[in-house]
């Protein structure tokens, strides 16, 4: 187990090098000169522009810029933004909010998704199952921004049940964005759980469990549920990364000051260092979430042993 | 629960006279898209206390459905359409879910078919047995743990304490089956339904487990309803037989009567084709190419070198395939920090296959016989030793020459469900080898495929069908047709009939035998089933733990086995000692 974990963590190094290089190259290749853009409508002062370029190493060739950035990361320096704020400050400001939002969404997916999925699976082909199936299709079909705006308008403004925006990042104000963020994945979790339950209900060992004289509820909880959750856990773990990075639209609608908004702003300003720093952290989160899932897998399924 | 217990006591007195289980006029159907499909049609059956009754039938005959109906464990689309099932004079078809659950385990136990899939892989074996004790109010807590160990020991598992803490995947098939028997008997039921309890196991393990089950059930005076496809096994283990065919019980009565004087045509066919010790080598319609000297067929491992020296001389045209001192070892990864060790799957195996004959390779699972097959097919390379085809070493062959070898040595594998590509039509399946080897043009290939299908007794219209539309036996015929497409000289049959029902098995064996006579094919026939080997093989090699333990002609091996291990194998053939009627 230890050997497996350490090997997985070591594997992160080439993955991180690869992703940062790729993203750095993509930001570098973006059209337009970020420094020129800083002047807005005013005429460009070449002296000032050159000074800024030198300060941010923008006059160096691409690979040198990248290596300088890497060196900075190693000493804990994520660089500074064009407005002169250290990138680390931005990260410290936006990450806690997004982590909070992502975990709230994840919990909603987990609790609601698994519960509804199990009920639908057990009542396969009945009214409840068909209704859930249809509703989940509807949710998958509606784009997040529609769901977000409608939710904001109906529950935030018309009914006034929730704050319409979540600038303060409190649990209460984040609830609505979390539900919207969870929406699409929730539909997948429900369907995945349902399929898995249906499949396991007809497993040979479940019939044997019934033949032993176990009650229906015990068969379901002990012999069907645990087996069915294995694929669901895999999905949820992978989804955590998506929730963290994929909250751009939701955060924008609800004015959440999170990773998504910060990333969006940085991309608009072509701030390579900020974009790459944030994305690098997201990649780390993603890799760790996946590692956690794989380790959890071994806990759930005794057949899997890592050596 | 308590009400049930009282009734048990009341009825104990009357149990002497009436049947424990009485099924009358039972009809069970499955709801499908094409309407109701009948699985059991008007079945009648009685089981008396302490009696062992066997239901025999081929797959799809409805025997498992009948068994599952008794304890109401049919799949969701299964329905009882008519008839009654009375257990201890109570109509169980009318039972509520709760009463049914109370009946299961405590009154009627079940030992299911496939040991690999019938234990929950996520829970320890001990936990799963303990559940039975708890659910049937037999014991809880520490007492239950103790009882679990006793039950496991009783089912013949040593180190019960340690075993109870293990997970199913840490058990072998035989051990799993023993745990399932422990589970089925845990609550001391009056009736045990054993659904093909040993079909997935090696003959020797099967023999042990059935002996154990026999002992336990007669000691506890449990009635057993044994479901099996193996007539020999049924006759050996049960006093009473019921033969099931297409959902009907076509014949029932005392086991020996049915075997020696079968009335129904289906039973007669079944008895006729049951492979047992009494059967002989099949006779081919065509002239069989005789081996000049059977004793030279198998070279002893010790003097393999000398017999090889003799081989290229006088009998050079006879030996088509020869293996010399084959060794195959696989590295097993060690624990943390430890070096890997080698596992010898095949350990110094030599033999020579004569043209036009069948050499059988027998042994239990894990004995290395399939590895030998893969080496002769050059799908695996031996660690040392070599394989000669027509006197030529096959291991250095590459590209063109290898292709030529592949054309002459063709395989037929065990599982007809897994060896045909489900996306390929039968035409494409058989055409593929012809195309790969660039044989003939489209028209010639079409003709060849037509001929091949005729040879394996399949209608020409089969070409447009897909594997999933065919039965297991039909698929195996297609696999044979594909193997024969290239006019091979040697066919390696790796458990080629093991997955098939007795009657189908009989047909395929006859087909293989006729084809051998017609084309002078040589077979390397790998099987765990000695009864089948008896019917097809000229020479037998017995393998154990990767080594050859006995090599002789079939008659010698069966008539005068030299090794204890071979004798054990022969001893384990179910129903081997039962004198059959004159139908054979």
PDB file of N, CA, C and O in Angstrom, chain B residues 126-183:
ATOM      1  N   UNK B 126     -16.519 -16.009   6.748  1.00  0.00           N
ATOM      2  CA  UNK B 126     -17.116 -16.246   8.061  1.00  0.00           C
ATOM      3  C   UNK B 126     -18.334 -15.371   8.302  1.00  0.00           C
ATOM      4  O   UNK B 126     -19.359 -15.837   8.796  1.00  0.00           O
ATOM      5  N   UNK B 127     -18.216 -14.102   7.902  1.00  0.00           N
ATOM      6  CA  UNK B 127     -19.313 -13.156   8.067  1.00  0.00           C
ATOM      7  C   UNK B 127     -20.555 -13.650   7.335  1.00  0.00           C
ATOM      8  O   UNK B 127     -21.673 -13.574   7.845  1.00  0.00           O
ATOM      9  N   UNK B 128     -20.338 -14.194   6.131  1.00  0.00           N
ATOM     10  CA  UNK B 128     -21.483 -14.599   5.312  1.00  0.00           C
ATOM     11  C   UNK B 128     -22.175 -15.844   5.872  1.00  0.00           C
ATOM     12  O   UNK B 128     -23.364 -16.035   5.661  1.00  0.00           O
ATOM     13  N   UNK B 129     -21.411 -16.667   6.572  1.00  0.00           N
ATOM     14  CA  UNK B 129     -22.037 -17.835   7.196  1.00  0.00           C
ATOM     15  C   UNK B 129     -22.742 -17.416   8.482  1.00  0.00           C
ATOM     16  O   UNK B 129     -23.843 -17.866   8.795  1.00  0.00           O
ATOM     17  N   UNK B 130     -22.090 -16.500   9.186  1.00  0.00           N
ATOM     18  CA  UNK B 130     -22.653 -16.006  10.442  1.00  0.00           C
ATOM     19  C   UNK B 130     -24.017 -15.354  10.212  1.00  0.00           C
ATOM     20  O   UNK B 130     -24.932 -15.492  11.025  1.00  0.00           O
ATOM     21  N   UNK B 131     -24.130 -14.672   9.082  1.00  0.00           N
ATOM     22  CA  UNK B 131     -25.413 -14.061   8.712  1.00  0.00           C
ATOM     23  C   UNK B 131     -26.551 -15.059   8.715  1.00  0.00           C
ATOM     24  O   UNK B 131     -27.649 -14.762   9.159  1.00  0.00           O
ATOM     25  N   UNK B 132     -26.253 -16.249   8.182  1.00  0.00           N
ATOM     26  CA  UNK B 132     -27.265 -17.299   8.121  1.00  0.00           C
ATOM     27  C   UNK B 132     -27.711 -17.669   9.532  1.00  0.00           C
ATOM     28  O   UNK B 132     -28.902 -17.853   9.794  1.00  0.00           O
ATOM     29  N   UNK B 133     -26.735 -17.792  10.425  1.00  0.00           N
ATOM     30  CA  UNK B 133     -27.053 -18.172  11.806  1.00  0.00           C
ATOM     31  C   UNK B 133     -27.908 -17.094  12.464  1.00  0.00           C
ATOM     32  O   UNK B 133     -28.877 -17.387  13.157  1.00  0.00           O
ATOM     33  N   UNK B 134     -27.548 -15.842  12.236  1.00  0.00           N
ATOM     34  CA  UNK B 134     -28.289 -14.739  12.842  1.00  0.00           C
ATOM     35  C   UNK B 134     -29.699 -14.635  12.269  1.00  0.00           C
ATOM     36  O   UNK B 134     -30.665 -14.491  13.012  1.00  0.00           O
ATOM     37  N   UNK B 135     -29.795 -14.724  10.955  1.00  0.00           N
ATOM     38  CA  UNK B 135     -31.096 -14.550  10.302  1.00  0.00           C
ATOM     39  C   UNK B 135     -32.071 -15.640  10.724  1.00  0.00           C
ATOM     40  O   UNK B 135     -33.268 -15.428  10.767  1.00  0.00           O
ATOM     41  N   UNK B 136     -31.563 -16.816  11.042  1.00  0.00           N
ATOM     42  CA  UNK B 136     -32.446 -17.916  11.416  1.00  0.00           C
ATOM     43  C   UNK B 136     -32.496 -18.139  12.930  1.00  0.00           C
ATOM     44  O   UNK B 136     -32.885 -19.202  13.394  1.00  0.00           O
ATOM     45  N   UNK B 137     -32.059 -17.109  13.676  1.00  0.00           N
ATOM     46  CA  UNK B 137     -32.113 -17.137  15.143  1.00  0.00           C
ATOM     47  C   UNK B 137     -31.444 -18.357  15.757  1.00  0.00           C
ATOM     48  O   UNK B 137     -31.987 -18.980  16.658  1.00  0.00           O
ATOM     49  N   UNK B 138     -30.296 -18.703  15.230  1.00  0.00           N
ATOM     50  CA  UNK B 138     -29.606 -19.862  15.778  1.00  0.00           C
ATOM     51  C   UNK B 138     -28.558 -19.445  16.787  1.00  0.00           C
ATOM     52  O   UNK B 138     -28.459 -20.013  17.868  1.00  0.00           O
ATOM     53  N   UNK B 139     -27.797 -18.446  16.456  1.00  0.00           N
ATOM     54  CA  UNK B 139     -26.785 -17.963  17.388  1.00  0.00           C
ATOM     55  C   UNK B 139     -26.393 -16.551  17.007  1.00  0.00           C
ATOM     56  O   UNK B 139     -26.543 -16.136  15.864  1.00  0.00           O
ATOM     57  N   UNK B 140     -25.898 -15.798  17.965  1.00  0.00           N
ATOM     58  CA  UNK B 140     -25.384 -14.458  17.672  1.00  0.00           C
ATOM     59  C   UNK B 140     -24.049 -14.276  18.390  1.00  0.00           C
ATOM     60  O   UNK B 140     -23.664 -15.110  19.224  1.00  0.00           O
ATOM     61  N   UNK B 141     -23.382 -13.220  18.049  1.00  0.00           N
ATOM     62  CA  UNK B 141     -22.152 -12.831  18.745  1.00  0.00           C
ATOM     63  C   UNK B 141     -21.087 -13.920  18.755  1.00  0.00           C
ATOM     64  O   UNK B 141     -20.858 -14.589  17.763  1.00  0.00           O
ATOM     65  N   UNK B 142     -20.462 -14.073  19.928  1.00  0.00           N
ATOM     66  CA  UNK B 142     -19.346 -15.016  20.085  1.00  0.00           C
ATOM     67  C   UNK B 142     -19.765 -16.455  19.759  1.00  0.00           C
ATOM     68  O   UNK B 142     -19.036 -17.201  19.124  1.00  0.00           O
ATOM     69  N   UNK B 143     -20.973 -16.793  20.201  1.00  0.00           N
ATOM     70  CA  UNK B 143     -21.462 -18.159  19.967  1.00  0.00           C
ATOM     71  C   UNK B 143     -21.563 -18.435  18.482  1.00  0.00           C
ATOM     72  O   UNK B 143     -21.226 -19.531  18.014  1.00  0.00           O
ATOM     73  N   UNK B 144     -21.997 -17.416  17.745  1.00  0.00           N
ATOM     74  CA  UNK B 144     -22.133 -17.586  16.299  1.00  0.00           C
ATOM     75  C   UNK B 144     -20.762 -17.761  15.652  1.00  0.00           C
ATOM     76  O   UNK B 144     -20.590 -18.593  14.756  1.00  0.00           O
ATOM     77  N   UNK B 145     -19.779 -16.961  16.120  1.00  0.00           N
ATOM     78  CA  UNK B 145     -18.420 -17.101  15.579  1.00  0.00           C
ATOM     79  C   UNK B 145     -17.901 -18.517  15.759  1.00  0.00           C
ATOM     80  O   UNK B 145     -17.285 -19.098  14.873  1.00  0.00           O
ATOM     81  N   UNK B 146     -18.176 -19.057  16.957  1.00  0.00           N
ATOM     82  CA  UNK B 146     -17.718 -20.408  17.269  1.00  0.00           C
ATOM     83  C   UNK B 146     -18.411 -21.419  16.352  1.00  0.00           C
ATOM     84  O   UNK B 146     -17.787 -22.325  15.807  1.00  0.00           O
ATOM     85  N   UNK B 147     -19.704 -21.209  16.176  1.00  0.00           N
ATOM     86  CA  UNK B 147     -20.491 -22.110  15.335  1.00  0.00           C
ATOM     87  C   UNK B 147     -20.001 -22.066  13.878  1.00  0.00           C
ATOM     88  O   UNK B 147     -19.956 -23.090  13.199  1.00  0.00           O
ATOM     89  N   UNK B 148     -19.632 -20.868  13.406  1.00  0.00           N
ATOM     90  CA  UNK B 148     -19.129 -20.722  12.043  1.00  0.00           C
ATOM     91  C   UNK B 148     -17.894 -21.596  11.859  1.00  0.00           C
ATOM     92  O   UNK B 148     -17.762 -22.307  10.871  1.00  0.00           O
ATOM     93  N   UNK B 149     -17.000 -21.553  12.854  1.00  0.00           N
ATOM     94  CA  UNK B 149     -15.782 -22.363  12.760  1.00  0.00           C
ATOM     95  C   UNK B 149     -16.126 -23.844  12.733  1.00  0.00           C
ATOM     96  O   UNK B 149     -15.559 -24.618  11.951  1.00  0.00           O
ATOM     97  N   UNK B 150     -17.087 -24.235  13.570  1.00  0.00           N
ATOM     98  CA  UNK B 150     -17.492 -25.646  13.584  1.00  0.00           C
ATOM     99  C   UNK B 150     -18.067 -26.065  12.230  1.00  0.00           C
ATOM    100  O   UNK B 150     -17.754 -27.130  11.715  1.00  0.00           O
ATOM    101  N   UNK B 151     -18.898 -25.166  11.672  1.00  0.00           N
ATOM    102  CA  UNK B 151     -19.537 -25.496  10.391  1.00  0.00           C
ATOM    103  C   UNK B 151     -18.509 -25.630   9.281  1.00  0.00           C
ATOM    104  O   UNK B 151     -18.589 -26.534   8.447  1.00  0.00           O
ATOM    105  N   UNK B 152     -17.529 -24.721   9.274  1.00  0.00           N
ATOM    106  CA  UNK B 152     -16.498 -24.777   8.241  1.00  0.00           C
ATOM    107  C   UNK B 152     -15.676 -26.055   8.380  1.00  0.00           C
ATOM    108  O   UNK B 152     -15.361 -26.717   7.389  1.00  0.00           O
ATOM    109  N   UNK B 153     -15.360 -26.394   9.625  1.00  0.00           N
ATOM    110  CA  UNK B 153     -14.592 -27.617   9.860  1.00  0.00           C
ATOM    111  C   UNK B 153     -15.404 -28.832   9.432  1.00  0.00           C
ATOM    112  O   UNK B 153     -14.898 -29.767   8.818  1.00  0.00           O
ATOM    113  N   UNK B 154     -16.696 -28.768   9.733  1.00  0.00           N
ATOM    114  CA  UNK B 154     -17.596 -29.858   9.384  1.00  0.00           C
ATOM    115  C   UNK B 154     -17.680 -30.039   7.863  1.00  0.00           C
ATOM    116  O   UNK B 154     -17.758 -31.155   7.358  1.00  0.00           O
ATOM    117  N   UNK B 155     -17.607 -28.912   7.130  1.00  0.00           N
ATOM    118  CA  UNK B 155     -17.663 -28.985   5.672  1.00  0.00           C
ATOM    119  C   UNK B 155     -16.319 -29.392   5.079  1.00  0.00           C
ATOM    120  O   UNK B 155     -16.158 -29.424   3.869  1.00  0.00           O
ATOM    121  N   UNK B 156     -15.355 -29.668   5.967  1.00  0.00           N
ATOM    122  CA  UNK B 156     -14.086 -30.190   5.491  1.00  0.00           C
ATOM    123  C   UNK B 156     -13.050 -29.134   5.155  1.00  0.00           C
ATOM    124  O   UNK B 156     -12.179 -29.363   4.327  1.00  0.00           O
ATOM    125  N   UNK B 157     -13.147 -27.973   5.793  1.00  0.00           N
ATOM    126  CA  UNK B 157     -12.114 -26.960   5.591  1.00  0.00           C
ATOM    127  C   UNK B 157     -11.178 -26.924   6.798  1.00  0.00           C
ATOM    128  O   UNK B 157     -11.605 -26.585   7.896  1.00  0.00           O
ATOM    129  N   UNK B 158      -9.924 -27.277   6.621  1.00  0.00           N
ATOM    130  CA  UNK B 158      -8.984 -27.176   7.733  1.00  0.00           C
ATOM    131  C   UNK B 158      -8.675 -25.715   8.063  1.00  0.00           C
ATOM    132  O   UNK B 158      -8.939 -24.843   7.238  1.00  0.00           O
ATOM    133  N   UNK B 159      -8.116 -25.470   9.234  1.00  0.00           N
ATOM    134  CA  UNK B 159      -7.814 -24.090   9.680  1.00  0.00           C
ATOM    135  C   UNK B 159      -9.036 -23.197   9.652  1.00  0.00           C
ATOM    136  O   UNK B 159      -8.995 -22.067   9.175  1.00  0.00           O
ATOM    137  N   UNK B 160     -10.153 -23.725  10.153  1.00  0.00           N
ATOM    138  CA  UNK B 160     -11.418 -23.003  10.022  1.00  0.00           C
ATOM    139  C   UNK B 160     -11.334 -21.586  10.576  1.00  0.00           C
ATOM    140  O   UNK B 160     -11.909 -20.669  10.011  1.00  0.00           O
ATOM    141  N   UNK B 161     -10.591 -21.413  11.641  1.00  0.00           N
ATOM    142  CA  UNK B 161     -10.560 -20.101  12.281  1.00  0.00           C
ATOM    143  C   UNK B 161      -9.967 -19.064  11.327  1.00  0.00           C
ATOM    144  O   UNK B 161     -10.491 -17.962  11.170  1.00  0.00           O
ATOM    145  N   UNK B 162      -8.865 -19.459  10.700  1.00  0.00           N
ATOM    146  CA  UNK B 162      -8.204 -18.560   9.766  1.00  0.00           C
ATOM    147  C   UNK B 162      -9.057 -18.371   8.507  1.00  0.00           C
ATOM    148  O   UNK B 162      -9.194 -17.265   7.996  1.00  0.00           O
ATOM    149  N   UNK B 163      -9.612 -19.478   8.038  1.00  0.00           N
ATOM    150  CA  UNK B 163     -10.422 -19.439   6.817  1.00  0.00           C
ATOM    151  C   UNK B 163     -11.613 -18.502   6.945  1.00  0.00           C
ATOM    152  O   UNK B 163     -11.980 -17.802   6.005  1.00  0.00           O
ATOM    153  N   UNK B 164     -12.234 -18.500   8.122  1.00  0.00           N
ATOM    154  CA  UNK B 164     -13.422 -17.680   8.330  1.00  0.00           C
ATOM    155  C   UNK B 164     -13.110 -16.199   8.148  1.00  0.00           C
ATOM    156  O   UNK B 164     -13.965 -15.410   7.784  1.00  0.00           O
ATOM    157  N   UNK B 165     -11.841 -15.838   8.397  1.00  0.00           N
ATOM    158  CA  UNK B 165     -11.471 -14.427   8.278  1.00  0.00           C
ATOM    159  C   UNK B 165     -11.051 -14.049   6.860  1.00  0.00           C
ATOM    160  O   UNK B 165     -10.747 -12.904   6.594  1.00  0.00           O
ATOM    161  N   UNK B 166     -11.005 -15.034   5.964  1.00  0.00           N
ATOM    162  CA  UNK B 166     -10.556 -14.733   4.608  1.00  0.00           C
ATOM    163  C   UNK B 166     -11.710 -14.310   3.704  1.00  0.00           C
ATOM    164  O   UNK B 166     -12.877 -14.509   4.038  1.00  0.00           O
ATOM    165  N   UNK B 167     -11.331 -13.736   2.571  1.00  0.00           N
ATOM    166  CA  UNK B 167     -12.322 -13.307   1.589  1.00  0.00           C
ATOM    167  C   UNK B 167     -12.482 -14.396   0.524  1.00  0.00           C
ATOM    168  O   UNK B 167     -11.556 -15.174   0.295  1.00  0.00           O
ATOM    169  N   UNK B 168     -13.638 -14.407  -0.138  1.00  0.00           N
ATOM    170  CA  UNK B 168     -13.871 -15.446  -1.142  1.00  0.00           C
ATOM    171  C   UNK B 168     -12.765 -15.581  -2.189  1.00  0.00           C
ATOM    172  O   UNK B 168     -12.452 -16.689  -2.606  1.00  0.00           O
ATOM    173  N   UNK B 169     -12.155 -14.450  -2.594  1.00  0.00           N
ATOM    174  CA  UNK B 169     -11.159 -14.570  -3.665  1.00  0.00           C
ATOM    175  C   UNK B 169      -9.883 -15.259  -3.188  1.00  0.00           C
ATOM    176  O   UNK B 169      -9.036 -15.604  -3.989  1.00  0.00           O
ATOM    177  N   UNK B 170      -9.769 -15.447  -1.875  1.00  0.00           N
ATOM    178  CA  UNK B 170      -8.594 -16.144  -1.361  1.00  0.00           C
ATOM    179  C   UNK B 170      -8.810 -17.659  -1.303  1.00  0.00           C
ATOM    180  O   UNK B 170      -7.936 -18.395  -0.877  1.00  0.00           O
ATOM    181  N   UNK B 171     -10.005 -18.095  -1.716  1.00  0.00           N
ATOM    182  CA  UNK B 171     -10.348 -19.515  -1.680  1.00  0.00           C
ATOM    183  C   UNK B 171     -10.257 -20.129  -3.075  1.00  0.00           C
ATOM    184  O   UNK B 171     -10.475 -19.441  -4.075  1.00  0.00           O
ATOM    185  N   UNK B 172      -9.972 -21.422  -3.134  1.00  0.00           N
ATOM    186  CA  UNK B 172     -10.081 -22.134  -4.405  1.00  0.00           C
ATOM    187  C   UNK B 172     -11.547 -22.505  -4.632  1.00  0.00           C
ATOM    188  O   UNK B 172     -12.374 -22.383  -3.728  1.00  0.00           O
ATOM    189  N   UNK B 173     -11.852 -22.961  -5.849  1.00  0.00           N
ATOM    190  CA  UNK B 173     -13.233 -23.331  -6.160  1.00  0.00           C
ATOM    191  C   UNK B 173     -13.784 -24.381  -5.205  1.00  0.00           C
ATOM    192  O   UNK B 173     -14.913 -24.283  -4.736  1.00  0.00           O
ATOM    193  N   UNK B 174     -12.970 -25.371  -4.899  1.00  0.00           N
ATOM    194  CA  UNK B 174     -13.407 -26.436  -3.991  1.00  0.00           C
ATOM    195  C   UNK B 174     -13.688 -25.903  -2.592  1.00  0.00           C
ATOM    196  O   UNK B 174     -14.675 -26.286  -1.954  1.00  0.00           O
ATOM    197  N   UNK B 175     -12.818 -24.996  -2.134  1.00  0.00           N
ATOM    198  CA  UNK B 175     -13.019 -24.423  -0.802  1.00  0.00           C
ATOM    199  C   UNK B 175     -14.278 -23.568  -0.767  1.00  0.00           C
ATOM    200  O   UNK B 175     -15.021 -23.565   0.217  1.00  0.00           O
ATOM    201  N   UNK B 176     -14.515 -22.828  -1.846  1.00  0.00           N
ATOM    202  CA  UNK B 176     -15.728 -22.009  -1.916  1.00  0.00           C
ATOM    203  C   UNK B 176     -16.959 -22.902  -1.852  1.00  0.00           C
ATOM    204  O   UNK B 176     -17.926 -22.600  -1.160  1.00  0.00           O
ATOM    205  N   UNK B 177     -16.896 -24.009  -2.582  1.00  0.00           N
ATOM    206  CA  UNK B 177     -18.039 -24.906  -2.592  1.00  0.00           C
ATOM    207  C   UNK B 177     -18.281 -25.493  -1.210  1.00  0.00           C
ATOM    208  O   UNK B 177     -19.408 -25.638  -0.774  1.00  0.00           O
ATOM    209  N   UNK B 178     -17.187 -25.792  -0.513  1.00  0.00           N
ATOM    210  CA  UNK B 178     -17.339 -26.289   0.860  1.00  0.00           C
ATOM    211  C   UNK B 178     -17.985 -25.235   1.756  1.00  0.00           C
ATOM    212  O   UNK B 178     -18.837 -25.539   2.591  1.00  0.00           O
ATOM    213  N   UNK B 179     -17.578 -23.966   1.567  1.00  0.00           N
ATOM    214  CA  UNK B 179     -18.184 -22.902   2.375  1.00  0.00           C
ATOM    215  C   UNK B 179     -19.670 -22.777   2.055  1.00  0.00           C
ATOM    216  O   UNK B 179     -20.481 -22.531   2.950  1.00  0.00           O
ATOM    217  N   UNK B 180     -20.010 -22.948   0.789  1.00  0.00           N
ATOM    218  CA  UNK B 180     -21.421 -22.843   0.415  1.00  0.00           C
ATOM    219  C   UNK B 180     -22.225 -24.000   0.998  1.00  0.00           C
ATOM    220  O   UNK B 180     -23.387 -23.831   1.368  1.00  0.00           O
ATOM    221  N   UNK B 181     -21.590 -25.163   1.091  1.00  0.00           N
ATOM    222  CA  UNK B 181     -22.263 -26.299   1.731  1.00  0.00           C
ATOM    223  C   UNK B 181     -22.453 -25.999   3.219  1.00  0.00           C
ATOM    224  O   UNK B 181     -23.535 -26.213   3.786  1.00  0.00           O
ATOM    225  N   UNK B 182     -21.408 -25.450   3.844  1.00  0.00           N
ATOM    226  CA  UNK B 182     -21.512 -25.075   5.259  1.00  0.00           C
ATOM    227  C   UNK B 182     -22.650 -24.093   5.456  1.00  0.00           C
ATOM    228  O   UNK B 182     -23.429 -24.176   6.412  1.00  0.00           O
ATOM    229  N   UNK B 183     -22.776 -23.164   4.496  1.00  0.00           N
ATOM    230  CA  UNK B 183     -23.814 -22.144   4.570  1.00  0.00           C
ATOM    231  C   UNK B 183     -25.195 -22.768   4.401  1.00  0.00           C
ATOM    232  O   UNK B 183     -26.129 -22.459   5.133  1.00  0.00           O
TER     233      UNK B 183
END
